[in-house]
Amino acid sequence: QVQLQESGPGLVKPWGTLSLTCAVSGGPISSNHWWSWVRQSPGKGLEWIGEIYHSGSTNYNPSLKSRVTISVDKSKNQFSLKLTSVTAADTAIYYCVRIVVLPAEVLSGMDVWGQGTTVTVSS
Amino acid sequence: QSVLTQPPSASGTPGQRVTISCSGSSSNIGSNYVYWYQQLPVTAPKLLIYTNDQRPSGVPDRFSGSKSGTSASLAISGLRSEDEASYYCAAWDDSLSGWVFGGGTKLTVL
């Protein structure tokens, strides 16, 4: 049973860099999966940030692409998110998520979610 | 403004059948699978439906999904109080090369 756990600072200063890590347990990160970040601003809906495959291939939300970097560390079985130049609009719960690649390259959807970590941008 | 359009709210009484719609375009729902997520209060979302109409193991068959053209629907039959939650649709968008979500529908069980 794969589990995901987010970690990182809960408070980031404006114009600083938000850095989060997602530890993957119960299975290797080098499986046929995409590893993704999704966020939810207070009282709002879900927003996809980006994703990474264990090979290093990435896809990013075009609205955040200039500020986002997602990386993977196979030796530690974890992946990370960096978001630069943050503002109050980046205050949100950040979730790390697994997406399984099924046969015929069909995607399973976001089938495993971390519990989420709250990040507040404030001075 | 979400790429996929959902009604902000829906309601029903116990035992009723309710449907939640999700409208998109040719670049997302029209050409890719639709996924549905359930988010209970103060919890992480949970995958409810994948590839338009498939239920993950453990999801009751009261939940069903369908897709037609650039729209999709989630149906919940035999409504129960524990179904009170927010529901989100999602799809891959070929134009954006990324996942897009609906704005979410808050379901109230009266």
Short mmCIF file of C-alpha atoms in Angstrom, two decimals:
data_model
loop_
_atom_site.label_atom_id
_atom_site.label_comp_id
_atom_site.label_asym_id
_atom_site.label_seq_id
_atom_site.Cartn_x
_atom_site.Cartn_y
_atom_site.Cartn_z
CA GLN A 1 0.00 0.00 0.00
CA VAL A 2 1.76 3.12 -1.24
CA GLN A 3 1.60 6.12 1.07
CA LEU A 4 2.69 9.71 0.48
CA GLN A 5 3.79 12.23 3.08
CA GLU A 6 4.44 15.90 2.43
CA SER A 7 6.94 17.89 4.46
CA GLY A 8 8.34 21.39 4.44
CA PRO A 9 8.01 24.84 6.01
CA GLY A 10 4.50 25.95 6.83
CA LEU A 11 5.38 29.62 6.51
CA VAL A 12 7.18 31.30 3.62
CA LYS A 13 7.95 34.98 3.24
CA PRO A 14 6.64 36.92 0.23
CA TRP A 15 8.96 36.70 -2.78
CA GLY A 16 10.70 33.75 -1.16
CA THR A 17 10.84 30.15 -2.38
CA LEU A 18 8.38 27.47 -1.30
CA SER A 19 10.08 24.07 -0.99
CA LEU A 20 8.21 20.85 -0.25
CA THR A 21 9.17 17.19 -0.31
CA CYS A 22 6.95 14.16 -0.73
CA ALA A 23 8.22 10.90 0.76
CA VAL A 24 6.95 7.78 -1.00
CA SER A 25 6.62 4.64 1.12
CA GLY A 26 5.31 1.17 0.33
CA GLY A 27 6.65 1.06 -3.19
CA PRO A 28 9.49 2.31 -5.42
CA ILE A 29 9.27 5.73 -6.98
CA SER A 30 10.78 4.19 -10.10
CA SER A 31 7.55 2.49 -11.04
CA ASN A 32 5.39 3.25 -14.06
CA HIS A 33 3.80 6.21 -12.30
CA TRP A 34 3.65 9.97 -12.58
CA TRP A 35 4.18 11.89 -9.33
CA SER A 36 2.25 15.10 -9.09
CA TRP A 37 1.58 18.18 -6.96
CA VAL A 38 -1.90 19.66 -6.52
CA ARG A 39 -2.86 22.61 -4.37
CA GLN A 40 -6.05 24.00 -2.88
CA SER A 41 -6.33 27.63 -1.81
CA PRO A 42 -8.50 28.35 1.25
CA GLY A 43 -12.12 27.69 0.41
CA LYS A 44 -11.28 27.11 -3.25
CA GLY A 45 -11.02 24.25 -5.70
CA LEU A 46 -8.15 22.06 -6.81
CA GLU A 47 -5.29 23.32 -8.97
CA TRP A 48 -2.76 21.04 -10.65
CA ILE A 49 0.80 22.33 -10.32
CA GLY A 50 2.84 19.79 -12.23
CA GLU A 51 4.16 16.23 -12.38
CA ILE A 52 7.30 14.21 -12.86
CA TYR A 53 8.15 10.71 -14.07
CA HIS A 54 11.06 8.84 -12.49
CA SER A 55 13.05 9.40 -15.69
CA GLY A 56 12.91 13.12 -14.99
CA SER A 57 10.29 14.02 -17.58
CA THR A 58 8.05 16.81 -16.33
CA ASN A 59 4.82 18.58 -17.16
CA TYR A 60 3.88 21.90 -15.56
CA ASN A 61 0.77 24.04 -15.32
CA PRO A 62 1.36 26.81 -17.88
CA SER A 63 0.18 29.44 -15.40
CA LEU A 64 2.91 28.44 -12.93
CA LYS A 65 5.58 27.08 -15.26
CA SER A 66 7.95 30.04 -14.97
CA ARG A 67 8.12 29.61 -11.17
CA VAL A 68 7.91 25.83 -10.67
CA THR A 69 10.50 23.08 -10.56
CA ILE A 70 9.64 19.48 -9.69
CA SER A 71 12.47 17.01 -9.15
CA VAL A 72 12.84 13.38 -8.13
CA ASP A 73 15.40 11.71 -5.87
CA LYS A 74 15.27 7.99 -6.53
CA SER A 75 17.88 7.21 -3.86
CA LYS A 76 15.59 8.68 -1.20
CA ASN A 77 12.36 7.55 -2.86
CA GLN A 78 10.97 11.06 -2.81
CA PHE A 79 10.09 13.94 -5.08
CA SER A 80 10.10 17.67 -4.46
CA LEU A 81 8.44 20.93 -5.40
CA LYS A 82 10.04 24.37 -5.59
CA LEU A 83 7.91 27.43 -6.26
CA THR A 84 9.74 30.74 -6.50
CA SER A 85 8.66 34.34 -6.00
CA VAL A 86 5.66 33.38 -3.90
CA THR A 87 2.88 35.77 -2.96
CA ALA A 88 -0.20 35.51 -0.78
CA ALA A 89 -1.97 33.91 -3.74
CA ASP A 90 0.23 30.85 -3.26
CA THR A 91 -1.13 30.26 0.25
CA ALA A 92 -2.77 26.84 0.04
CA ILE A 93 -2.84 23.23 1.10
CA TYR A 94 -0.33 21.39 -1.06
CA TYR A 95 -0.92 17.71 -1.86
CA CYS A 96 1.44 15.22 -3.44
CA VAL A 97 -0.28 12.64 -5.58
CA ARG A 98 0.38 9.42 -7.51
CA ILE A 99 -0.90 8.70 -11.01
CA VAL A 100 -0.48 5.14 -12.26
CA VAL A 101 0.16 4.44 -15.94
CA LEU A 102 -2.08 1.52 -16.82
CA PRO A 103 -1.74 -0.72 -19.89
CA ALA A 104 -2.04 1.06 -23.22
CA GLU A 105 -0.71 4.19 -21.52
CA VAL A 106 -4.08 4.86 -19.91
CA LEU A 107 -3.81 6.90 -16.71
CA SER A 108 -5.43 5.72 -13.51
CA GLY A 109 -6.18 9.16 -12.24
CA MET A 110 -4.81 10.53 -8.98
CA ASP A 111 -5.31 7.39 -6.95
CA VAL A 112 -3.09 8.04 -3.91
CA TRP A 113 -2.96 11.38 -2.11
CA GLY A 114 -0.83 12.65 0.73
CA GLN A 115 -2.65 14.17 3.69
CA GLY A 116 -1.67 17.64 2.50
CA THR A 117 0.46 20.33 4.07
CA THR A 118 -0.62 23.91 4.65
CA VAL A 119 1.71 26.61 3.39
CA THR A 120 1.07 30.23 4.29
CA VAL A 121 2.85 33.08 2.53
CA SER A 122 3.23 35.96 4.95
CA SER A 123 5.86 38.26 6.34
CA GLN B 1 -12.21 30.49 -13.65
CA SER B 2 -11.88 26.73 -14.02
CA VAL B 3 -11.33 25.09 -17.40
CA LEU B 4 -14.03 22.53 -16.64
CA THR B 5 -17.44 23.83 -15.59
CA GLN B 6 -19.44 22.33 -12.76
CA PRO B 7 -22.48 23.65 -10.88
CA PRO B 8 -21.29 25.09 -7.55
CA SER B 9 -23.91 23.23 -5.56
CA ALA B 10 -26.31 20.31 -5.65
CA SER B 11 -28.64 18.77 -3.12
CA GLY B 12 -30.87 15.80 -2.53
CA THR B 13 -32.66 13.87 0.16
CA PRO B 14 -31.60 10.45 1.45
CA GLY B 15 -32.36 7.72 -1.03
CA GLN B 16 -32.62 10.09 -3.98
CA ARG B 17 -30.53 10.03 -7.14
CA VAL B 18 -28.51 13.13 -7.96
CA THR B 19 -26.33 13.96 -10.90
CA ILE B 20 -23.46 16.41 -11.18
CA SER B 21 -22.44 17.71 -14.58
CA CYS B 22 -19.03 18.65 -15.90
CA SER B 23 -18.62 20.58 -19.13
CA GLY B 24 -15.40 20.97 -21.06
CA SER B 25 -14.11 21.27 -24.60
CA SER B 26 -12.62 19.25 -27.42
CA SER B 27 -9.12 19.59 -25.98
CA ASN B 28 -9.97 17.99 -22.66
CA ILE B 29 -13.16 15.99 -22.12
CA GLY B 30 -13.76 15.71 -25.85
CA SER B 31 -10.52 13.83 -26.42
CA ASN B 32 -9.49 12.39 -23.07
CA TYR B 33 -10.82 10.42 -20.13
CA VAL B 34 -12.73 12.02 -17.27
CA TYR B 35 -11.99 11.43 -13.60
CA TRP B 36 -14.08 12.26 -10.53
CA TYR B 37 -12.88 12.99 -7.01
CA GLN B 38 -14.75 13.19 -3.71
CA GLN B 39 -13.48 15.49 -0.98
CA LEU B 40 -15.02 15.12 2.43
CA PRO B 41 -14.62 18.08 4.79
CA VAL B 42 -11.06 18.67 5.95
CA THR B 43 -9.67 15.64 4.12
CA ALA B 44 -7.65 14.98 1.00
CA PRO B 45 -9.60 14.23 -2.19
CA LYS B 46 -10.29 10.61 -3.06
CA LEU B 47 -10.50 9.08 -6.53
CA LEU B 48 -14.11 8.10 -7.16
CA ILE B 49 -14.30 7.38 -10.91
CA TYR B 50 -11.49 6.85 -13.43
CA THR B 51 -11.48 6.60 -17.22
CA ASN B 52 -15.03 7.97 -17.48
CA ASP B 53 -16.95 5.19 -15.80
CA GLN B 54 -14.69 2.86 -13.79
CA ARG B 55 -14.83 2.60 -10.02
CA PRO B 56 -11.68 1.92 -7.99
CA SER B 57 -11.87 -0.97 -5.59
CA GLY B 58 -13.90 -0.02 -2.54
CA VAL B 59 -16.05 2.64 -4.18
CA PRO B 60 -19.74 1.66 -3.88
CA ASP B 61 -21.66 0.98 -7.07
CA ARG B 62 -24.03 3.77 -6.05
CA PHE B 63 -21.51 6.01 -7.79
CA SER B 64 -21.39 5.97 -11.58
CA GLY B 65 -19.81 8.09 -14.28
CA SER B 66 -20.58 8.75 -17.90
CA LYS B 67 -19.29 10.88 -20.73
CA SER B 68 -20.79 12.17 -23.95
CA GLY B 69 -18.94 14.47 -26.30
CA THR B 70 -17.44 17.32 -24.30
CA SER B 71 -19.51 16.72 -21.17
CA ALA B 72 -19.50 14.21 -18.36
CA SER B 73 -21.72 13.37 -15.42
CA LEU B 74 -21.41 11.79 -12.02
CA ALA B 75 -24.51 10.07 -10.69
CA ILE B 76 -25.06 9.11 -7.08
CA SER B 77 -28.00 6.85 -6.37
CA GLY B 78 -29.45 5.92 -2.99
CA LEU B 79 -28.08 9.16 -1.54
CA ARG B 80 -26.69 8.86 1.99
CA SER B 81 -25.72 11.47 4.55
CA GLU B 82 -22.07 10.45 4.26
CA ASP B 83 -22.11 11.47 0.60
CA GLU B 84 -22.20 15.10 1.68
CA ALA B 85 -18.93 16.37 0.21
CA SER B 86 -17.42 18.33 -2.63
CA TYR B 87 -17.04 16.59 -5.98
CA TYR B 88 -14.50 17.52 -8.64
CA CYS B 89 -14.18 16.41 -12.24
CA ALA B 90 -10.81 16.37 -14.00
CA ALA B 91 -9.31 15.59 -17.37
CA TRP B 92 -6.04 15.93 -19.25
CA ASP B 93 -6.03 18.95 -21.54
CA ASP B 94 -4.09 18.51 -24.77
CA SER B 95 -3.84 22.27 -25.43
CA LEU B 96 -2.45 23.03 -21.99
CA SER B 97 -0.50 19.76 -21.72
CA GLY B 98 -1.72 19.37 -18.19
CA TRP B 99 -4.48 18.30 -15.88
CA VAL B 100 -7.50 20.56 -15.48
CA PHE B 101 -10.16 20.43 -12.79
CA GLY B 102 -13.71 21.61 -12.49
CA GLY B 103 -14.47 24.21 -9.85
CA GLY B 104 -16.13 21.62 -7.66
CA THR B 105 -19.72 20.90 -6.67
CA LYS B 106 -20.72 20.95 -3.03
CA LEU B 107 -23.34 18.30 -2.44
CA THR B 108 -25.74 18.77 0.45
CA VAL B 109 -27.87 15.89 1.74
CA LEU B 110 -31.02 17.48 3.10
#
